[in-house]
Structure formats: C-alpha cells, structure tokens
DNA sequence: GATGAATGAGCCTTCATTCAT
DNA sequence: GATGAATGAAGGCTCATTCAT
C-alpha cells in the first residue's frame, strides 16, 4: 500500500520494472540524504548515491521540490500506517503515547520529519495532500481514543497534537547526545499532555488549525 | 548596553558615525531577512535591503557566517537582558514563566531564535560565546528561582529548559495564525513544567505573569 | 599517445565523444589564454573562448588550479615525448642541444613553460607528478648522452639543466621581436654549457642540430 | 639623487614633511610586499604594513600600476648607482661581473627585479623612462669596459646583457634553496659571457633590442 | 593632507535543470 | 527509458578605486 504500482484506477501508466525499482531506490536514498545533510543536499549527490544518472532523478521527479514532496508523502504514509498498527496492537489508552514515542525514538538526526514539514512551504501542500489527510484521520482516532480513555486532556485537537509532536522533535534534536536530558524533556511534554485531575478543560471547538 | 559607543576600555576602535549606523542597520535588516527568508537568504539581498553596497556587508562582517553569528549574539544579549529585567520586576516565582511568554510572544515568524541557534553549527560556538554564557547565567537564575518557589519541577536544568523553549517556539511556529490552538499548545508545555508531586497549594500563574 | 581514448587498462571511464572534444578544446584554449594573459586570466574568459558554458569548465576541471595543472602536465608530457624523439632521431651528441633549441623556438609568448612551472607552487606537485618524473627521466638521458659525448660540462645535473632552460626562456621572452639579439643570447648559454677543459676537438653544432 | 625632493626645476610642488616620509615608507614597504607576495598583493595590505590609510596610498600613487612603476624606477635607480660605484671601485675589467654578482646575490625571492620588469607591460614604459635610460648608460659603460679588457665576448650589447641578467635571475629563482646547483648555473652563464679564445665574433650592429 | 568607510565590478564555484547520445 | 554532459543563473567573497569626514 505504500507505493502504488498496479492500482488500475490511478490513471498513471504502470512503470517499467527497472523504472519502478529506480523510483523506489531514489526515494529511499533521498530520504536518507535529505535527513542527513539537510534539504540543501544536491540533487546530484542523491543520484550518485542511488547509482542512477542525474537525468533519471528528473525523469521521475520533475523538480527537486517534487522529490522533497514525494519523500515527505512517503513519510506521512508510513506514519499513518504505524499509527494504525499501534492502535490495533496497543489499544486506545496507550496508542497515542506509543505513537509519540515511536516518532521521537527515530534518531533525532534522522528525524527531519519536522524539518521536512516546515521547509520550503512544502508543508502547506503536504497538509492538503492525500497522505496528509490520511495521517490526520489516524491521528484523530488515536487522539480520540486517548481522550476517551481519560489519559489525555480534552482541550487538544489534531492540529495542536501535530504541532506538539513537531516541537518535541525539535527539542530532542537540540538535546542530541544527552539522553538523560532528552528523557526529562520528553517527560515534561508527556505530563503536559495528560488529563489534569480536577481541572476539566472546556472541550475543543471544531475547526481551527492546519493538520 | 547593547552597543558600546563610548566605553573607553573595550579596546575596539570606535567606528565612525556613519559606519556605526550602517553596522546597526545591517544587523537590523539581516535579522529581519534571515528570519523571514531563512538563513539561506543571500548576502546581496541584505545589502540591497539595507541600501548598502555588497562590499560594505563584508567589511563589517568578513563572512556570511560571521553576520549570522552577530545577529544571533545580539538576540542572545537582548534575551539575557530581558530575563534580568523580568527577574527584577516580576520576582522569582513568576519570572521564568514570564520569560517564556515573552520569548514565545515574539511573532513566530520573527522567532527564528531556534532556527538561528540550530543552523550551521553556529550554535556550538554560540554556546561558548560570551553572549551564550551570559544568557545561560540568566536562565540559571530564573530556573533556580522558580524551582525554589516550587512552581517548576526540580528535575530540569538549563539545557532542558533551553531545548524546551526552542521546541515550543517551533510548535507555535507551526500553529502560526491559529491563536487558540497556540494557546492550548502553550498550556501543555506550561503544565508539563509545573512541579508535580504534592504541591497543589501553590497556584500557578494563569497565562503568564503580571507585568 | 598523449590522450588515451581506447586504452583498455587505464581505469578511467572513457568520456563521451563530445566531452572528450570539449576537454581537449578546453586544454588547448586554456593553454593559449594562460600563456597570453597570465595565469590570472579568468576561467570565464577561457570558457567563452572555448565556446563552452562556465560550468563545463568546472565539470572537467573541478578547480582553476586543477585546470592549470592539467595544462602544465600536458606540456610536460609533450616535452618528454619530443625529448625522446630527438634522442632517437638525432643521437646523443646533439639531442640535448636540439631539445634546447626546440623548446626555445616555441614562440616566447607561448612559452610560459617557465611561468607555469614557477607559478603558484604548482611546480612542487608537478615535479612529483608522473609527467614531471617522466620528463625528468628524458632529461637525464639527454644530459647523460651529451656529457658522455663530451659536449656538455660534467658538473651539471638535471636540476641545473631545467633551471637553465627556464631562465633562457625568460631571456628570449625579454628579447622577443629582436631575433638577432636572441640568437646571441642563446649563443652565450650554449657556449656556457659546453665542456670547457681540453676538448677543443669536439665541434659544437652551429645553431641547433640537424633534424 | 635617489629621490628628488628639493630639485627646483622639476616643477613638482615640494611635499610636506610627513607626506614625504609617507611616500618613502610606502615605496619601501611596497617593494618588500610586492617581492614577497608577488605583484598581486593587495593595495590594502601595503597600506596596512606601511601604517597608512589606504587613501594615502592612492593620493601618492593614483593607481596600483603607478605604484608598481615607482617601485621599479627606484630599483633601476639603485642599480644604476651601484653600477657606477662598482665601476669606480673595481675597475673596468671586473666591474661587469661584480655587477652581475651583486644583482644575483639578492635573495632570489626578493629578486622580483625580473618579475617587475616583465609584469603588466610596465617594462615597456620603464625602458623609456629616465631611470631606464640612466641604467642603460651605466650598463653600456660596464659592458664596454669589460669588452675592452677582453673578458667579455664582443658580440653582446646592452639589450642582450639585460636579458641575460633577467634570465639568470629566473634560473636562480628556480634553484632557490639549492646553493650548489645555483653556483653551477651561474658558472654556466659566466663562462658563456667570457670572450672565447680564437673565435673572434663579429662586432655588434648598432640599435637592436630594448634596453 | 590623511583617514577609512563605501562601492561595484569581477572572480571562483555550485546547483537545479535541459539536451544529445 | 537511462545516461551524463552542458548550461547559466546565483552566491560568497576580494580588490582597486572613490568619497565623506
């Protein structure tokens, strides 16, 4: 489900076998390179690392920005998938926290999830994208579950949740190499998310911020 | 106190009047441009915006990185100053939260405090720099005060605090244009910072401190 | 022999036809431009003269210095080749003088052999380079031959020879446009090279060697 | 005679005391810097080393080229003076060789006499300059003396002599750090200059090359 | 007359993107 | 469809030279 390859209704001509392989490898490599060297990494470097001619990159992704977007989409898709999995495996009470941990546990350097989201205004489009919406739905389910279970304060919606996740990524990035400190910073956010006993927050109004 | 112009003992030759004006304007403009367009903004653009020849920029800051650093230092100095002021005006119990609010209230776009800190490895040097150390001291005082007053959990140190501040900036950046959501995200962090165990009697300041 | 195009064992990927053409043209043009306007000539000018985009120059030679070095290497290679040829065709007695004449006969303007050798410390690496060593060997053979034949003083080695050649280039450069004077200056050096003591019977070649 | 300062007939307004001092120091420093770092050394560096504002340099020498020329002229003047001295002290037989040695003994690095002469076409004007002509006359005397004394071949004129001197500088520059080799190279030139016994060269025609 | 800040042209180099093979 | 060479627009930085103090 991650990469559409044979879905008959997409209207996209099915790629040749090698082309599909190239595309997949490119995405893989691009993700690695972008997260390691930042989005400023050169297209040529990605091509080299993927052992592909530069022109091949541009055949698959007409623009560097398109490549970035594709990488982001893949990430969002994967996150949505993992969210669904956690919901099923862990149950509503803990799934949200498990999801948080899962995202944050990715090496902070590798975790340019945030960076990718914010960079170059790509996020705007990403939010409206299919993948963005799908992830939004998953997050909604996770959040609802946790709130129903009474373990997360009720005044939060998906937009806040996303922002908090992104911000926490940044925190940990800043504390890279200091695991003890990182642990404490995470505790701060986790405790802040918890439903506060004896202070019933007003419920969320509908429709507010970007997902 | 920010710009020495008559201090007799600094050892730095006092700049000519016009030069000082240009330098100041450059820093101002550079801060604006860097925060608006990111640190990738071209030196030439800054020169243009400051109505100055490109060489003038390089006369004042021999390197783009030097310019970035200068902007950052200025910011750190300002923050330290404001921290000191808040401590004096607001008292130890509320000063830390007031400082947080003050930092976060700066237009999130302008608040590339985080970005500047993280970018280009500048932060490393910045941390060791005079300005970084000064700010560190102020933060220490603020944090100690709040912890002594029992309003902030005791397992936090300045590094965690800084990271949390940076991360929260990011959060709000992500929620730019959605003040209600931003308010809630801030509440999450604020609550997370509060001392947890057995101190329900200590009322937390609501939405900042009296100023 | 100068440019390998089909040699199967070089390990360097054979360039595409057009690329090879460009590379060759670039070297040609660069040699001309550098010798005419000095090594300070701009890369852009070379690109323009070669009717090539500036980036093409940098694709072939990642650095201006690399380009300079390539030009120099080519020169050294050519010289070594000609030295070998002269040795074979002219014989040990006259080959060295013939080589001198050949080098000096190149239009003095074009003869920045010296300039290239001395400029920018490139010479250091050049001397250790393959090409430098090859030329050194050829010179050794030429010199040995001439000394064995008794036509060149025995207190000279290759280093002195090289320096004398370079210096004589400079002389002639200085006398460009005045062939009579140049001829006399050459005679001075030639006579100075001759074996001095007790070998008057060996007649020196007049004005070069039979070719 | 080296620097005209009070000569009433030059038409140049006599400089203020400090101005004259500055001019002298500038020439001194410029000579040092140019010979050490090459003529590419920046004007600003010279100003700094001379402890003078950059504008002062341009007040005295309206152009970098003008400065270079002035340095060269000073050199030529000094050389002429030393030539005269040697003629007087050493006598016609040895004066020319002494002059050669004197020039060549200057540290080859410092001996950008050649470089300066050749660079930027300055030499052309220099040759026609007062200083150039003066040096030419001295050289004529030296050469004539040596030829009359029978220690230098008769087919040489001043142009050839100059070129040989320049070229020999280059030789030694190339052999910098190898005094033994340098000594041998010098011997080659010296021997080449000597009158050859039993091969009476044809006398020089009048008027041939630049001085 | 001295100073040093300002200037803009120019240099080397990089990079996303297009074109010929 | 893949390849890699070619392209030109920037970008950071330097330097001779001019201008205001």
Coordinates of C-alpha atoms (C1' of nucleotides) in Angstrom, one line a residue, chain E residues 5-17:
Chain E
dA5 C1' 34.2 53.5 5.0
dA6 C1' 31.7 52.7 0.8
dT7 C1' 31.4 51.0 -3.8
dG8 C1' 30.6 47.7 -7.7
dA9 C1' 32.8 45.0 -11.0
dG10 C1' 34.7 40.6 -11.2
dC11 C1' 36.3 36.0 -9.7
dC12 C1' 35.7 31.1 -8.4
dT13 C1' 32.4 27.9 -7.6
dT14 C1' 27.8 25.3 -7.0
dC15 C1' 23.4 23.7 -8.5
dA16 C1' 18.9 22.8 -10.5
dT17 C1' 17.6 21.8 -14.9

